[in-house]
mmCIF file of C-alpha atoms in Angstrom:
data_model
loop_
_atom_site.group_PDB
_atom_site.id
_atom_site.type_symbol
_atom_site.label_atom_id
_atom_site.label_comp_id
_atom_site.label_asym_id
_atom_site.label_seq_id
_atom_site.Cartn_x
_atom_site.Cartn_y
_atom_site.Cartn_z
ATOM 1 C CA GLN P 209 -0.101 0.125 -0.355
ATOM 2 C CA ALA P 210 1.328 3.499 -1.184
ATOM 3 C CA ARG P 211 1.502 6.169 1.158
ATOM 4 C CA PHE P 212 0.930 9.556 -1.445
ATOM 5 C CA ALA P 213 3.549 11.645 1.271
ATOM 6 C CA ALA P 214 5.757 11.413 4.228
ATOM 7 C CA SER P 215 3.663 12.544 7.283
ATOM 8 C CA LEU P 216 7.046 12.512 10.105
ATOM 9 C CA PRO P 217 6.241 13.056 14.069
ATOM 10 C CA ALA P 218 7.679 16.789 15.008
ATOM 11 C CA PRO P 219 10.147 17.917 16.681
ATOM 12 C CA ARG P 220 9.944 17.793 20.635
ATOM 13 C CA CYS P 221 11.688 21.102 20.488
ATOM 14 C CA ALA P 222 10.628 22.028 24.355
ATOM 15 C CA ALA P 223 7.615 22.398 24.633
ATOM 16 C CA ILE P 224 8.631 26.367 22.123
ATOM 17 C CA ALA P 225 4.811 26.703 21.689
ATOM 18 C CA GLY P 226 3.532 27.369 25.923
ATOM 19 C CA GLN P 227 6.317 29.492 27.130
ATOM 20 C CA PRO P 228 4.565 32.274 28.151
ATOM 21 C CA GLN P 229 4.242 35.653 26.594
ATOM 22 C CA ARG P 230 5.818 39.131 27.665
ATOM 23 C CA LEU P 231 3.716 41.067 25.319
ATOM 24 C CA GLN P 232 2.965 45.318 26.120
ATOM 25 C CA GLY P 233 1.698 46.490 22.864
ATOM 26 C CA ALA P 234 -2.240 47.089 23.578
ATOM 27 C CA ALA P 235 -2.921 47.476 19.924
ATOM 28 C CA MET P 236 -1.264 44.371 18.785
ATOM 29 C CA LYS P 237 -2.313 42.191 21.624
ATOM 30 C CA SER P 238 -6.019 41.471 20.487
ATOM 31 C CA GLY P 239 -6.020 37.959 21.274
ATOM 32 C CA THR P 240 -5.598 36.234 17.509
ATOM 33 C CA MET P 241 -2.578 35.088 17.721
ATOM 34 C CA ASP P 242 -3.160 33.777 21.590
ATOM 35 C CA GLU P 243 -6.010 31.971 20.510
ATOM 36 C CA ALA P 244 -4.743 30.772 16.981
ATOM 37 C CA LYS P 245 -1.543 29.117 18.985
ATOM 38 C CA LYS P 246 -3.651 27.386 21.675
ATOM 39 C CA GLN P 247 -5.132 25.884 18.242
ATOM 40 C CA ALA P 248 -2.412 25.092 16.618
ATOM 41 C CA THR P 249 -1.116 23.813 19.737
ATOM 42 C CA GLU P 250 -4.004 21.156 19.773
ATOM 43 C CA ALA P 251 -3.145 20.908 16.214
ATOM 44 C CA LEU P 252 -0.023 20.011 16.604
ATOM 45 C CA ASP P 253 -0.049 17.941 19.696
ATOM 46 C CA ALA P 254 -2.804 15.719 17.995
ATOM 47 C CA GLN P 255 -0.465 15.282 14.652
ATOM 48 C CA LYS P 256 -3.154 17.541 12.239
ATOM 49 C CA TYR P 257 0.019 18.999 11.115
ATOM 50 C CA PHE P 258 -1.847 20.276 8.108
ATOM 51 C CA ASP P 259 -4.666 21.629 10.150
ATOM 52 C CA GLY P 260 -2.604 23.199 12.392
ATOM 53 C CA VAL P 261 -0.280 25.563 9.246
ATOM 54 C CA GLN P 262 -3.780 26.581 8.216
ATOM 55 C CA VAL P 263 -4.363 28.216 12.009
ATOM 56 C CA VAL P 264 -0.408 29.588 11.887
ATOM 57 C CA ASN P 265 -1.157 31.373 8.676
ATOM 58 C CA SER P 266 -4.033 33.262 9.530
ATOM 59 C CA ALA P 267 -3.078 34.671 12.145
ATOM 60 C CA MET P 268 -0.400 35.905 11.172
ATOM 61 C CA GLU P 269 -1.241 37.251 7.903
ATOM 62 C CA ALA P 270 -3.911 39.019 9.972
ATOM 63 C CA TRP P 271 -0.864 39.932 12.474
ATOM 64 C CA GLU P 272 1.000 41.520 8.807
ATOM 65 C CA GLU P 273 -2.058 44.065 8.272
ATOM 66 C CA ARG P 274 -2.617 44.897 12.035
ATOM 67 C CA PHE P 275 1.448 45.355 12.412
ATOM 68 C CA ILE P 276 1.530 47.111 8.765
ATOM 69 C CA ALA P 277 -1.540 48.819 9.604
ATOM 70 C CA SER P 278 -0.055 50.457 12.485
ATOM 71 C CA ARG P 279 3.208 52.026 11.890
ATOM 72 C CA GLN P 280 3.942 54.970 8.920
ATOM 73 C CA ASP P 281 6.924 54.273 8.584
ATOM 74 C CA LEU P 282 7.414 51.331 7.294
ATOM 75 C CA PRO P 283 9.443 50.081 4.007
ATOM 76 C CA ALA P 284 6.755 48.121 1.449
ATOM 77 C CA THR P 285 6.885 44.359 1.741
ATOM 78 C CA GLU P 286 5.220 42.459 -0.426
ATOM 79 C CA LYS P 287 2.091 40.890 0.833
ATOM 80 C CA LEU P 288 2.575 37.600 2.679
ATOM 81 C CA ALA P 289 5.616 38.142 3.021
ATOM 82 C CA ILE P 290 5.753 37.336 7.157
ATOM 83 C CA LEU P 291 4.455 33.710 5.222
ATOM 84 C CA ARG P 292 6.947 33.926 2.016
ATOM 85 C CA THR P 293 9.994 35.352 2.895
ATOM 86 C CA PRO P 294 10.838 34.991 6.672
ATOM 87 C CA GLU P 295 13.812 36.288 6.718
ATOM 88 C CA ALA P 296 13.463 39.695 4.136
ATOM 89 C CA PHE P 297 10.068 39.973 6.121
ATOM 90 C CA ILE P 298 13.000 40.565 9.733
ATOM 91 C CA ALA P 299 15.236 42.098 7.775
ATOM 92 C CA ALA P 300 12.214 44.798 6.513
ATOM 93 C CA VAL P 301 10.459 45.497 9.423
ATOM 94 C CA GLY P 302 13.145 44.290 12.370
ATOM 95 C CA GLY P 303 14.672 47.091 13.406
ATOM 96 C CA LYS P 304 11.002 49.279 14.574
ATOM 97 C CA LEU P 305 9.635 45.705 15.715
ATOM 98 C CA ALA P 306 9.406 45.788 19.917
ATOM 99 C CA ALA P 307 10.018 43.250 21.634
ATOM 100 C CA GLU P 308 7.457 41.527 23.201
ATOM 101 C CA HIS P 309 6.710 41.646 18.981
ATOM 102 C CA LYS P 310 9.986 39.672 18.432
ATOM 103 C CA GLU P 311 9.231 37.152 21.111
ATOM 104 C CA GLU P 312 5.095 36.366 20.347
ATOM 105 C CA LEU P 313 6.258 36.093 16.569
ATOM 106 C CA ALA P 314 9.073 33.796 17.257
ATOM 107 C CA GLN P 315 6.713 31.310 19.034
ATOM 108 C CA MET P 316 5.264 31.510 16.036
ATOM 109 C CA TYR P 317 7.207 30.863 13.544
ATOM 110 C CA ALA P 318 8.573 27.852 15.941
ATOM 111 C CA LEU P 319 4.835 27.513 16.099
ATOM 112 C CA ARG P 320 4.771 27.097 12.028
ATOM 113 C CA ALA P 321 8.319 24.960 12.104
ATOM 114 C CA ARG P 322 7.207 21.791 13.937
ATOM 115 C CA LEU P 323 4.081 21.670 12.220
ATOM 116 C CA LEU P 324 6.264 21.645 8.863
ATOM 117 C CA ALA P 325 8.212 19.699 10.193
ATOM 118 C CA GLY P 326 5.465 17.242 10.793
ATOM 119 C CA LEU P 327 4.096 16.691 7.699
ATOM 120 C CA GLY P 328 7.743 16.194 5.794
ATOM 121 C CA ALA P 329 8.617 19.228 4.832
ATOM 122 C CA GLN P 330 11.979 20.025 6.924
ATOM 123 C CA LYS P 331 13.732 22.265 3.965
ATOM 124 C CA ARG P 332 10.834 25.402 4.819
ATOM 125 C CA ALA P 333 10.445 23.670 8.129
ATOM 126 C CA LEU P 334 14.524 24.921 9.118
ATOM 127 C CA VAL P 335 13.422 28.182 7.222
ATOM 128 C CA ASP P 336 11.040 29.612 9.255
ATOM 129 C CA ILE P 337 13.050 28.320 12.057
ATOM 130 C CA GLY P 338 16.162 29.710 11.535
ATOM 131 C CA ALA P 339 13.573 33.304 11.439
ATOM 132 C CA ALA P 340 12.817 32.221 14.646
ATOM 133 C CA LEU P 341 15.893 32.660 15.388
ATOM 134 C CA LEU P 342 16.791 36.337 13.829
ATOM 135 C CA LEU P 343 14.203 36.890 16.659
ATOM 136 C CA LEU P 344 15.476 35.766 18.763
ATOM 137 C CA PRO P 345 19.410 35.097 18.147
ATOM 138 C CA GLY P 346 20.907 32.615 21.285
ATOM 139 C CA ASP P 347 17.578 31.831 22.117
ATOM 140 C CA ALA P 348 18.891 27.817 23.672
ATOM 141 C CA ALA P 349 15.104 27.107 22.910
ATOM 142 C CA LEU P 350 14.854 27.882 19.469
ATOM 143 C CA GLN P 351 19.058 26.280 17.917
ATOM 144 C CA ARG P 352 17.151 22.565 19.838
ATOM 145 C CA CYS P 353 14.441 22.540 17.858
ATOM 146 C CA LYS P 354 16.952 23.240 14.587
ATOM 147 C CA ASP P 355 18.253 20.730 15.856
ATOM 148 C CA ASP P 356 16.169 18.536 16.230
ATOM 149 C CA ILE P 357 14.374 19.243 12.283
ATOM 150 C CA SER P 358 18.246 18.491 11.034
ATOM 151 C CA ASP P 359 18.088 15.683 11.988
ATOM 152 C CA SER P 360 14.808 14.682 11.018
ATOM 153 C CA ALA P 361 15.453 16.539 7.568
ATOM 154 C CA ALA P 362 18.786 13.989 7.636
ATOM 155 C CA GLY P 363 17.099 11.303 8.257
ATOM 156 C CA ALA P 364 13.458 11.928 6.068
ATOM 157 C CA VAL P 365 16.087 12.091 2.860
ATOM 158 C CA GLN P 366 17.468 9.184 3.665
ATOM 159 C CA ASP P 367 13.550 7.843 4.431
ATOM 160 C CA ALA P 368 12.341 9.215 0.744
ATOM 161 C CA SER P 369 15.095 7.266 -0.919
ATOM 162 C CA GLU P 370 13.888 4.410 0.634
ATOM 163 C CA SER P 371 10.136 4.328 -0.248
ATOM 164 C CA LYS P 372 9.797 6.649 -3.432
ATOM 165 C CA THR P 373 5.857 6.706 -4.815
ATOM 166 C CA PRO P 374 5.752 5.155 -7.876
ATOM 167 C CA THR P 375 3.829 8.529 -10.370
ATOM 168 C CA THR P 376 3.719 8.047 -13.985
ATOM 169 C CA ILE P 377 2.936 11.595 -16.416
ATOM 170 C CA ILE P 378 -0.432 10.963 -18.853
ATOM 171 C CA THR P 379 -0.282 13.282 -21.699
ATOM 172 C CA GLY P 380 -1.424 13.973 -25.319
ATOM 173 C CA PHE P 381 -3.086 15.476 -27.360
ATOM 174 C CA LEU P 382 -7.055 16.059 -27.482
ATOM 175 C CA GLY P 383 -8.696 13.327 -27.643
ATOM 176 C CA ALA P 384 -5.894 10.855 -27.567
ATOM 177 C CA GLY P 385 -7.910 8.740 -24.855
ATOM 178 C CA LYS P 386 -6.282 9.733 -21.287
ATOM 179 C CA THR P 387 -9.128 10.343 -19.959
ATOM 180 C CA THR P 388 -10.630 6.422 -21.115
ATOM 181 C CA LEU P 389 -7.944 5.389 -19.654
ATOM 182 C CA LEU P 390 -8.070 7.096 -16.265
ATOM 183 C CA ASN P 391 -11.040 5.677 -16.115
ATOM 184 C CA HIS P 392 -9.681 1.843 -16.693
ATOM 185 C CA ILE P 393 -7.352 2.516 -13.747
ATOM 186 C CA LEU P 394 -10.017 3.140 -11.575
ATOM 187 C CA GLU P 395 -12.054 0.546 -12.725
ATOM 188 C CA GLU P 396 -9.834 -2.169 -13.029
ATOM 189 C CA TYR P 397 -9.360 -4.158 -9.379
ATOM 190 C CA HIS P 398 -5.089 -3.883 -9.227
ATOM 191 C CA GLY P 399 -5.042 -4.177 -5.065
ATOM 192 C CA LYS P 400 -3.906 -0.355 -5.219
ATOM 193 C CA ARG P 401 -4.606 2.900 -4.126
ATOM 194 C CA ILE P 402 -4.492 5.665 -6.401
ATOM 195 C CA ALA P 403 -3.821 8.912 -5.758
ATOM 196 C CA VAL P 404 -5.210 11.378 -9.785
ATOM 197 C CA ILE P 405 -3.578 14.314 -10.018
ATOM 198 C CA GLU P 406 -5.547 16.402 -13.185
ATOM 199 C CA ASN P 407 -3.909 19.097 -14.265
ATOM 200 C CA GLU P 408 -7.449 20.484 -16.726
ATOM 201 C CA PHE P 409 -6.738 24.114 -18.566
ATOM 202 C CA GLY P 410 -9.458 26.192 -19.653
ATOM 203 C CA GLU P 411 -12.251 28.124 -18.484
ATOM 204 C CA VAL P 412 -14.691 24.390 -18.057
ATOM 205 C CA GLY P 413 -14.049 21.914 -16.129
ATOM 206 C CA ILE P 414 -14.911 18.428 -18.330
ATOM 207 C CA ASP P 415 -12.315 15.882 -17.954
ATOM 208 C CA ASP P 416 -13.556 16.022 -13.602
ATOM 209 C CA LYS P 417 -16.867 15.313 -14.514
ATOM 210 C CA LEU P 418 -15.988 12.368 -16.951
ATOM 211 C CA LEU P 419 -14.090 11.099 -13.328
ATOM 212 C CA ASN P 420 -16.932 11.701 -11.517
ATOM 213 C CA THR P 421 -19.128 9.198 -13.486
ATOM 214 C CA LYS P 422 -17.040 6.277 -12.467
ATOM 215 C CA SER P 423 -18.478 4.660 -9.162
ATOM 216 C CA GLY P 424 -15.220 3.673 -7.842
ATOM 217 C CA VAL P 425 -14.066 7.602 -7.966
ATOM 218 C CA THR P 426 -17.341 9.164 -6.330
ATOM 219 C CA GLU P 427 -17.009 6.842 -3.371
ATOM 220 C CA GLU P 428 -13.915 8.740 -2.716
ATOM 221 C CA ASN P 429 -14.262 13.108 -2.395
ATOM 222 C CA VAL P 430 -12.882 14.225 -5.972
ATOM 223 C CA ILE P 431 -11.109 17.833 -5.537
ATOM 224 C CA GLU P 432 -10.860 19.949 -8.607
ATOM 225 C CA MET P 433 -7.625 22.633 -8.649
ATOM 226 C CA ASN P 434 -8.642 25.759 -10.408
ATOM 227 C CA ASN P 435 -5.506 27.454 -12.021
ATOM 228 C CA GLY P 436 -2.676 24.572 -11.370
ATOM 229 C CA CYS P 437 -2.993 25.507 -7.589
ATOM 230 C CA ILE P 438 -3.387 23.213 -4.783
ATOM 231 C CA CYS P 439 -2.578 25.233 -2.047
ATOM 232 C CA CYS P 440 -5.701 26.143 -0.196
ATOM 233 C CA THR P 441 -7.221 23.420 -1.400
ATOM 234 C CA VAL P 442 -5.840 19.441 -0.411
ATOM 235 C CA ARG P 443 -6.613 16.361 0.437
ATOM 236 C CA GLY P 444 -6.033 15.386 3.929
ATOM 237 C CA ASP P 445 -5.020 12.166 2.991
ATOM 238 C CA LEU P 446 -2.340 12.688 0.329
ATOM 239 C CA ILE P 447 -0.853 14.065 3.291
ATOM 240 C CA ALA P 448 -0.703 12.622 6.252
ATOM 241 C CA GLY P 449 -0.085 8.766 3.941
#
């Protein structure tokens, strides 16, 4: 039975996300980050890593919007830079951050890193924990977390080489029989689990409806990717295996 994506235990990291906060700025302390941290930590403990990442992403995006709106002396930054390019974001606004804001963001970056590591995205997790260390350089707990993620990343490389998922790309001209072949594969009983990712170009989706007419497919959820993007909508079993 093939696993579609690695799901590894998140590094323990000495409960960084549970450290007490010392926030003083009333304008930035709306409770949003506190609640998000609580929910994401619960998701981490329950190994619901993707759900936790979504919670953290939403909270950090809202934090970025509030912070930029509250300051008129900030350099121009790309929207969602807090998530997409954390090191660049910190370099741009780090000098304007109060100590309590640095601690708050560092904890969220560390929590996000642990969740990403649980999803098997150790390389990206190292970026986030690195951002946390930029905010709180020399923090022993953050450094231990980085070491844990680095160790799990080394193990993930070995595991990935031993348990690769066979992948076949089907391509061809219009009417070549691609959908017919997919339906044949999905209808036949072969004792294997198959994930089909279909990138269909055009304003109106057709192939996904053709696949939906088969009972073997309608037993499970089918998600249509719009514009080739699967960032915001994804099947949990493709991550958890």
